[in-house]
Short mmCIF file of C-alpha atoms and ligand atoms in Angstrom, two decimals:
data_model
loop_
_atom_site.label_atom_id
_atom_site.label_comp_id
_atom_site.label_asym_id
_atom_site.label_seq_id
_atom_site.Cartn_x
_atom_site.Cartn_y
_atom_site.Cartn_z
CA MET A 1 -13.44 3.52 3.59
CA ASN A 2 -16.95 0.92 4.37
CA PRO A 3 -15.77 -2.69 4.66
CA ARG A 4 -16.09 -4.48 2.02
CA ARG A 5 -19.00 -6.44 0.62
CA ILE A 6 -18.21 -10.26 1.55
CA SER A 7 -19.77 -11.81 -1.46
CA LYS A 8 -19.84 -15.64 -2.70
CA THR A 9 -16.14 -16.63 -3.86
CA ILE A 10 -16.19 -18.19 -7.36
CA LYS A 11 -12.84 -19.16 -9.22
CA ILE A 12 -11.00 -18.13 -12.52
CA GLY A 13 -8.53 -20.98 -12.81
CA ASN A 14 -6.71 -20.03 -9.94
CA VAL A 15 -7.47 -16.47 -9.46
CA ALA A 16 -10.30 -16.40 -6.58
CA ILE A 17 -13.04 -13.45 -7.06
CA GLY A 18 -15.13 -11.97 -4.02
CA GLY A 19 -15.66 -13.26 -0.63
CA GLY A 20 -12.75 -11.08 0.75
CA ALA A 21 -10.05 -12.42 -1.58
CA PRO A 22 -7.68 -9.33 -2.77
CA VAL A 23 -9.42 -7.05 -5.37
CA VAL A 24 -7.70 -8.46 -9.24
CA VAL A 25 -6.87 -5.95 -11.50
CA GLN A 26 -8.15 -7.56 -15.21
CA SER A 27 -7.39 -6.43 -18.62
CA MET A 28 -8.54 -6.72 -22.21
CA THR A 29 -6.19 -7.87 -25.28
CA LYS A 30 -6.43 -5.27 -28.38
CA THR A 31 -5.11 -7.67 -30.93
CA ASP A 32 -6.98 -9.73 -32.93
CA THR A 33 -7.80 -13.10 -30.68
CA ARG A 34 -7.42 -15.38 -34.18
CA ASP A 35 -3.77 -13.58 -34.10
CA ALA A 36 -2.45 -16.03 -31.09
CA ARG A 37 0.60 -15.18 -32.22
CA ALA A 38 0.46 -11.13 -31.34
CA THR A 39 -2.98 -12.12 -28.70
CA ILE A 40 0.28 -14.19 -26.60
CA GLU A 41 3.04 -11.32 -26.34
CA GLN A 42 0.15 -8.85 -25.79
CA ILE A 43 -0.72 -11.21 -22.65
CA LYS A 44 3.00 -11.73 -21.72
CA GLU A 45 3.65 -7.98 -21.39
CA LEU A 46 0.21 -7.25 -19.08
CA GLU A 47 1.58 -9.84 -17.06
CA ASP A 48 5.10 -8.67 -16.01
CA CYS A 49 3.45 -5.48 -15.21
CA GLY A 50 0.86 -7.13 -12.71
CA CYS A 51 -2.35 -7.79 -14.72
CA GLU A 52 -4.34 -11.42 -13.14
CA LEU A 53 -7.04 -11.91 -15.54
CA ILE A 54 -7.18 -11.34 -19.04
CA ARG A 55 -10.00 -11.24 -21.26
CA VAL A 56 -10.06 -11.83 -24.90
CA ALA A 57 -12.89 -10.50 -27.64
CA VAL A 58 -13.85 -13.78 -29.18
CA PRO A 59 -15.94 -12.47 -33.14
CA ASP A 60 -15.85 -15.70 -34.08
CA ALA A 61 -15.55 -19.33 -34.01
CA GLU A 62 -11.53 -19.19 -35.65
CA ALA A 63 -11.08 -16.87 -32.52
CA ALA A 64 -12.42 -19.01 -31.08
CA ARG A 65 -10.65 -22.13 -31.52
CA ALA A 66 -7.35 -19.69 -31.31
CA ILE A 67 -7.71 -19.81 -27.56
CA VAL A 68 -6.15 -23.16 -27.31
CA ASP A 69 -2.91 -21.94 -28.49
CA ILE A 70 -3.50 -18.35 -27.05
CA LYS A 71 -3.84 -20.55 -23.50
CA LYS A 72 -0.35 -22.75 -24.17
CA GLY A 73 1.59 -19.52 -23.81
CA ILE A 74 -0.04 -17.65 -21.30
CA SER A 75 0.15 -17.81 -16.73
CA ILE A 76 -2.69 -15.97 -16.13
CA PRO A 77 -6.51 -16.68 -16.65
CA LEU A 78 -8.72 -16.62 -19.40
CA VAL A 79 -11.76 -14.90 -20.13
CA ALA A 80 -13.58 -15.48 -24.12
CA ASP A 81 -15.99 -12.22 -24.46
CA ILE A 82 -19.20 -14.07 -26.60
CA HIS A 83 -21.61 -12.23 -28.16
CA PHE A 84 -25.29 -13.66 -29.61
CA ASP A 85 -22.99 -16.79 -30.99
CA TYR A 86 -24.12 -19.37 -28.03
CA ARG A 87 -21.27 -21.70 -30.42
CA LEU A 88 -18.80 -19.13 -30.16
CA ALA A 89 -19.76 -20.03 -26.06
CA LEU A 90 -19.03 -23.88 -26.73
CA THR A 91 -15.94 -23.52 -28.20
CA ALA A 92 -14.27 -21.13 -26.29
CA LEU A 93 -14.57 -23.22 -23.17
CA GLU A 94 -13.54 -26.69 -25.38
CA SER A 95 -10.33 -24.65 -26.19
CA GLY A 96 -9.89 -23.95 -22.80
CA ALA A 97 -11.35 -20.60 -21.50
CA ASP A 98 -11.30 -20.31 -18.18
CA GLY A 99 -14.28 -18.09 -17.69
CA LEU A 100 -17.06 -16.32 -20.39
CA ARG A 101 -18.23 -12.79 -20.52
CA LEU A 102 -21.63 -12.94 -21.95
CA ASN A 103 -25.32 -11.38 -21.54
CA PRO A 104 -27.16 -14.53 -21.39
CA GLY A 105 -30.47 -12.29 -22.75
CA ASN A 106 -28.81 -11.54 -25.95
CA ILE A 107 -28.31 -15.17 -26.63
CA GLY A 108 -31.26 -15.89 -27.52
CA GLU A 109 -33.45 -19.09 -27.14
CA PRO A 110 -33.11 -21.27 -22.78
CA GLU A 111 -32.40 -23.60 -24.43
CA LYS A 112 -28.80 -22.57 -26.04
CA VAL A 113 -28.40 -20.30 -23.41
CA LYS A 114 -29.00 -23.69 -21.38
CA ALA A 115 -26.51 -25.06 -23.95
CA VAL A 116 -23.57 -22.85 -22.20
CA ALA A 117 -24.41 -23.32 -18.75
CA ILE A 118 -23.85 -26.50 -18.40
CA ALA A 119 -20.91 -26.89 -20.55
CA ALA A 120 -19.69 -23.95 -17.95
CA ARG A 121 -20.45 -25.93 -14.87
CA GLU A 122 -19.15 -28.97 -15.68
CA ARG A 123 -15.66 -26.96 -16.46
CA GLY A 124 -16.24 -24.73 -13.61
CA ALA A 125 -16.08 -21.86 -16.05
CA PRO A 126 -17.94 -18.58 -14.23
CA ILE A 127 -19.96 -16.00 -16.54
CA ARG A 128 -19.62 -12.95 -15.98
CA ILE A 129 -22.82 -10.98 -16.66
CA GLY A 130 -21.88 -7.74 -18.60
CA LEU A 131 -24.34 -5.66 -19.00
CA ASN A 132 -23.40 -1.79 -20.89
CA ALA A 133 -25.48 1.26 -20.10
CA GLY A 134 -25.31 1.62 -24.19
CA SER A 135 -27.11 -2.62 -24.86
CA LEU A 136 -30.15 -2.57 -22.58
CA PRO A 137 -33.16 -4.24 -23.50
CA LYS A 138 -36.31 -3.04 -23.11
CA THR A 139 -38.04 -2.48 -20.51
CA ASP A 140 -41.76 -2.78 -19.76
CA ASN A 141 -41.74 0.05 -16.73
CA PRO A 142 -40.91 3.52 -18.28
CA ASN A 143 -40.23 4.92 -15.04
CA LEU A 144 -36.93 2.89 -15.00
CA ASN A 145 -34.01 5.57 -15.45
CA VAL A 146 -30.48 4.01 -16.59
CA ALA A 147 -29.49 2.62 -13.64
CA GLU A 148 -32.19 0.77 -12.96
CA ARG A 149 -33.16 -0.39 -15.75
CA MET A 150 -29.38 -2.35 -16.07
CA VAL A 151 -30.02 -3.72 -12.27
CA GLU A 152 -33.77 -4.53 -14.08
CA ALA A 153 -31.55 -6.40 -16.89
CA ALA A 154 -29.40 -8.07 -14.97
CA LEU A 155 -31.17 -9.60 -11.88
CA GLU A 156 -33.28 -11.15 -14.65
CA GLN A 157 -30.21 -12.97 -16.28
CA ILE A 158 -28.72 -14.47 -12.80
CA ARG A 159 -32.46 -15.66 -12.18
CA LEU A 160 -31.85 -17.19 -15.63
CA LEU A 161 -28.79 -18.78 -14.50
CA GLU A 162 -29.91 -19.81 -11.15
CA SER A 163 -33.05 -21.41 -12.95
CA LEU A 164 -30.09 -24.01 -14.72
CA ASP A 165 -29.07 -24.20 -11.38
CA PHE A 166 -25.29 -22.48 -11.87
CA ASP A 167 -24.68 -20.14 -9.44
CA LEU A 168 -20.69 -19.49 -10.82
CA ILE A 169 -21.47 -15.89 -11.60
CA LYS A 170 -20.58 -12.55 -11.21
CA VAL A 171 -21.75 -9.38 -12.36
CA SER A 172 -21.24 -6.40 -13.94
CA LEU A 173 -23.30 -2.87 -14.62
CA LYS A 174 -21.41 -0.45 -16.69
CA ALA A 175 -22.33 3.47 -18.12
CA PHE A 176 -19.62 5.63 -19.28
CA ASP A 177 -21.57 7.93 -16.79
CA VAL A 178 -19.90 7.56 -13.64
CA PRO A 179 -22.75 8.50 -10.73
CA THR A 180 -25.33 5.55 -12.89
CA THR A 181 -22.16 3.26 -12.62
CA ILE A 182 -22.01 4.19 -9.19
CA GLU A 183 -25.95 3.63 -8.26
CA ALA A 184 -26.25 1.04 -10.63
CA TYR A 185 -23.91 -1.51 -8.15
CA GLN A 186 -25.17 0.31 -5.42
CA ALA A 187 -28.53 -1.09 -6.64
CA ILE A 188 -27.22 -4.88 -7.28
CA ALA A 189 -24.86 -5.98 -4.15
CA GLU A 190 -27.15 -5.48 -1.62
CA ASN A 191 -29.07 -7.55 -3.90
CA MET A 192 -27.83 -10.28 -5.47
CA PRO A 193 -24.40 -12.44 -3.46
CA TYR A 194 -22.13 -12.57 -6.02
CA PRO A 195 -19.46 -10.73 -7.14
CA LEU A 196 -18.77 -7.84 -8.98
CA HIS A 197 -16.41 -6.84 -12.09
CA ILE A 198 -16.22 -2.20 -11.38
CA GLY A 199 -15.41 -0.43 -14.51
CA ILE A 200 -16.49 2.57 -16.71
CA THR A 201 -17.06 1.74 -20.01
CA GLU A 202 -15.81 3.86 -23.15
CA ALA A 203 -14.29 5.96 -20.48
CA GLY A 204 -11.88 7.46 -22.84
CA THR A 205 -8.16 7.72 -23.49
CA PRO A 206 -5.66 8.43 -20.58
CA ARG A 207 -5.15 12.14 -19.83
CA THR A 208 -9.05 12.07 -19.31
CA GLY A 209 -10.32 8.44 -19.35
CA VAL A 210 -7.99 7.90 -16.08
CA ILE A 211 -9.58 10.58 -13.81
CA ARG A 212 -13.46 9.31 -15.01
CA SER A 213 -12.58 5.28 -14.10
CA THR A 214 -10.91 6.31 -10.74
CA VAL A 215 -13.90 8.18 -9.33
CA GLY A 216 -15.72 5.82 -10.56
CA ILE A 217 -14.09 3.36 -9.54
CA GLY A 218 -12.18 4.43 -6.59
CA THR A 219 -15.85 5.52 -4.96
CA LEU A 220 -17.66 2.00 -5.05
CA LEU A 221 -14.43 0.02 -3.69
CA TRP A 222 -14.71 3.57 -0.58
CA LEU A 223 -18.10 1.98 -0.24
CA GLY A 224 -16.73 -1.26 -0.16
CA ILE A 225 -18.08 -2.82 -3.61
CA GLY A 226 -15.82 -4.26 -6.62
CA ASP A 227 -14.52 -7.73 -6.34
CA THR A 228 -12.53 -7.17 -9.48
CA ILE A 229 -11.60 -3.92 -11.65
CA ARG A 230 -10.45 -2.84 -15.38
CA VAL A 231 -9.40 0.32 -16.58
CA SER A 232 -11.14 0.48 -20.18
CA LEU A 233 -9.26 3.04 -21.88
CA THR A 234 -8.03 4.40 -25.31
CA ALA A 235 -4.56 3.06 -24.91
CA HIS A 236 -2.38 0.09 -24.84
CA PRO A 237 -4.14 -2.46 -21.95
CA ARG A 238 -1.18 -1.98 -20.48
CA GLU A 239 -1.96 1.62 -19.32
CA GLU A 240 -5.12 0.47 -18.08
CA VAL A 241 -3.01 -2.07 -15.63
CA VAL A 242 -1.04 0.22 -14.35
CA ALA A 243 -4.01 2.71 -13.62
CA GLY A 244 -5.64 0.33 -11.99
CA TYR A 245 -3.23 -0.66 -9.50
CA GLU A 246 -2.74 2.60 -8.77
CA ILE A 247 -6.15 3.39 -7.60
CA LEU A 248 -5.74 -0.09 -5.12
CA LYS A 249 -2.79 1.36 -3.72
CA SER A 250 -4.71 4.90 -3.44
CA LEU A 251 -6.98 3.59 -1.30
CA ASN A 252 -4.62 0.56 0.21
CA LEU A 253 -6.37 -2.27 -0.95
CA ARG A 254 -2.70 -3.41 -2.92
CA GLN A 255 0.21 -3.15 -2.56
CA ARG A 256 2.08 -3.86 -6.15
CA GLY A 257 5.68 -1.93 -7.31
CA PRO A 258 6.97 1.39 -5.37
CA VAL A 259 5.11 4.25 -5.26
CA LEU A 260 6.26 7.50 -6.16
CA VAL A 261 5.45 10.45 -3.84
CA SER A 262 6.26 13.94 -5.66
CA CYS A 263 6.36 17.61 -4.76
CA PRO A 264 3.99 20.18 -6.95
CA THR A 265 6.83 21.89 -6.67
CA CYS A 266 6.86 25.84 -6.85
CA GLY A 267 8.95 29.19 -6.89
CA ARG A 268 11.20 27.64 -3.87
CA ALA A 269 11.81 24.36 -5.37
CA GLU A 270 15.49 24.48 -5.78
CA ALA A 271 16.19 22.05 -8.35
CA ASP A 272 14.26 21.00 -12.22
CA VAL A 273 11.67 18.36 -9.97
CA VAL A 274 9.23 17.96 -12.69
CA LYS A 275 12.66 16.05 -15.16
CA LEU A 276 14.40 14.12 -11.87
CA ALA A 277 10.40 12.91 -10.82
CA GLU A 278 10.15 11.43 -14.81
CA ALA A 279 13.23 10.22 -14.61
CA VAL A 280 12.27 8.58 -11.61
CA GLU A 281 9.20 6.89 -12.47
CA ALA A 282 10.42 5.36 -15.14
CA ARG A 283 12.96 3.57 -13.13
CA LEU A 284 10.58 3.01 -10.74
CA GLN A 285 8.47 0.76 -13.30
CA LYS A 286 10.78 -1.91 -13.07
CA ILE A 287 11.56 -2.24 -9.76
CA ASP A 288 8.76 -4.43 -8.04
CA LYS A 289 9.07 -3.82 -4.19
CA PRO A 290 6.31 -2.29 -1.79
CA ILE A 291 8.58 1.13 -1.32
CA ARG A 292 8.14 4.89 -1.38
CA VAL A 293 10.02 6.81 -2.83
CA ALA A 294 9.66 11.35 -2.51
CA VAL A 295 11.46 13.00 -5.08
CA MET A 296 11.17 17.27 -3.03
CA GLY A 297 11.84 20.17 -4.86
CA CYS A 298 13.79 21.96 -1.42
CA VAL A 299 15.22 21.94 2.11
CA VAL A 300 11.34 23.94 3.18
CA ASN A 301 9.18 21.26 3.11
CA GLY A 302 11.30 18.88 1.09
CA PRO A 303 13.27 17.21 4.26
CA GLY A 304 9.88 16.09 5.69
CA GLU A 305 9.05 13.72 2.57
CA ALA A 306 11.66 12.50 2.12
CA LYS A 307 12.61 11.49 5.24
CA ASP A 308 8.93 9.56 5.91
CA ALA A 309 9.91 7.75 2.49
CA ASP A 310 12.07 3.96 2.52
CA VAL A 311 14.05 6.80 0.05
CA GLY A 312 14.11 10.21 -0.32
CA ILE A 313 15.35 13.68 -2.19
CA ALA A 314 15.39 16.78 -0.76
CA CYS A 315 17.41 18.72 -3.86
CA GLY A 316 18.65 21.91 -2.26
CA LYS A 317 20.83 24.88 -4.59
CA GLY A 318 23.14 22.63 -6.62
CA LYS A 319 23.63 19.99 -4.70
CA GLY A 320 20.71 17.65 -2.63
CA VAL A 321 20.28 15.28 0.56
CA ILE A 322 19.59 11.87 0.59
CA PHE A 323 17.75 9.97 2.97
CA LYS A 324 17.23 6.55 3.50
CA LYS A 325 14.42 5.23 6.57
CA GLY A 326 14.34 8.91 8.03
CA GLU A 327 18.62 8.73 8.24
CA LYS A 328 20.39 11.33 6.34
CA VAL A 329 22.74 9.00 4.09
CA ALA A 330 24.92 11.21 1.41
CA VAL A 331 25.11 15.44 0.08
CA VAL A 332 24.50 14.86 -3.82
CA GLU A 333 25.79 17.45 -6.74
CA GLU A 334 22.86 17.90 -8.60
CA LYS A 335 24.19 16.14 -11.78
CA ASP A 336 24.02 13.05 -9.35
CA PHE A 337 20.47 13.44 -8.25
CA LEU A 338 19.67 10.31 -10.64
CA THR A 339 22.03 7.90 -9.88
CA ALA A 340 22.49 8.47 -6.54
CA LEU A 341 18.54 7.84 -5.52
CA MET A 342 19.14 4.92 -7.33
CA LYS A 343 21.37 3.06 -6.53
CA GLU A 344 19.70 3.86 -2.30
CA VAL A 345 16.66 2.23 -4.22
CA GLU A 346 18.52 -0.73 -5.49
CA GLY A 347 20.74 -1.64 -2.18
CA LEU A 348 17.06 -2.12 -0.24
S1 SF4 B 401 9.05 20.20 -1.38
FE1 SF4 B 401 9.49 22.86 -1.22
S2 SF4 B 401 9.58 23.04 -4.13
FE2 SF4 B 401 8.26 21.44 -3.56
S3 SF4 B 401 6.22 22.20 -3.89
FE3 SF4 B 401 7.18 22.52 -1.53
S4 SF4 B 401 7.88 24.44 -1.28
FE4 SF4 B 401 7.96 24.46 -3.16
#
């Protein structure tokens, strides 16, 4: 894996982004922001599964004002997502937003961008320049491809904020197309010093969207690019946070909660491994410890993996062997596989 690109560090509330800080997992609420109670409830649920930064859509002034109440009910920093109307950005900041996501390019006259930059700087609130391939400004150069156009537009908007003496900047360049996204991030990473928010936009439902996001985000992280991630899914945002951590855990970039190792099963399996692994996975969701748990289907290849895990089971015919820290600790009946395994997990 490439060494991580070291960007400038910004702080959104108490969360550091860039400069070698751990890659931050974030998500976006799917409630009506004007409904503070429902929005708080969803954010609390996301906090419980590890979400470190939350973004809320701010389509109107009522939503911007609701941030006052939302902030009182949550513990993680909040970013207000603004389009077009600079007054919404000002109200969101007055209401306590810790950061903004907007495109200076669609805010309009320089005076309006300047007003937002001044208010954000006074509060120490960073601005994410968030470009999407689907809504790029016009370009004078017809030879540029989509990735190049995203980079060109982002650099222009960075220069605009810098000219206003504002440097609490974070950048994202998202497309649905994974190669386009990777190309754009690679180019911008070499051309400016600010941290990068990475993701694949409109990635789809969990079945396909997690794969698409993992390929895009995982490749960028492998290249050393990316300071905060959002997995965009057509699903409850909890799925986005869980997927985000799984990507980071797969690359050994973050640890959170258990890792489940389970064999794919084959003609040698002597128990219903799919059912057992699913039941174990559901139970592990409530555990915070960064442990490795293995569920293996037979006594041929199972014991090796099971021994390497903190706790593991190698299922045999009607009986299974439980291992803990490499040592065989019990032989259990098939009906007791789940409870016996979880007893050892909980005892760690
Ligand atoms: S552990 Fe055993 S059952 Fe599972 S895939 Fe390997 S050989 Fe097949």
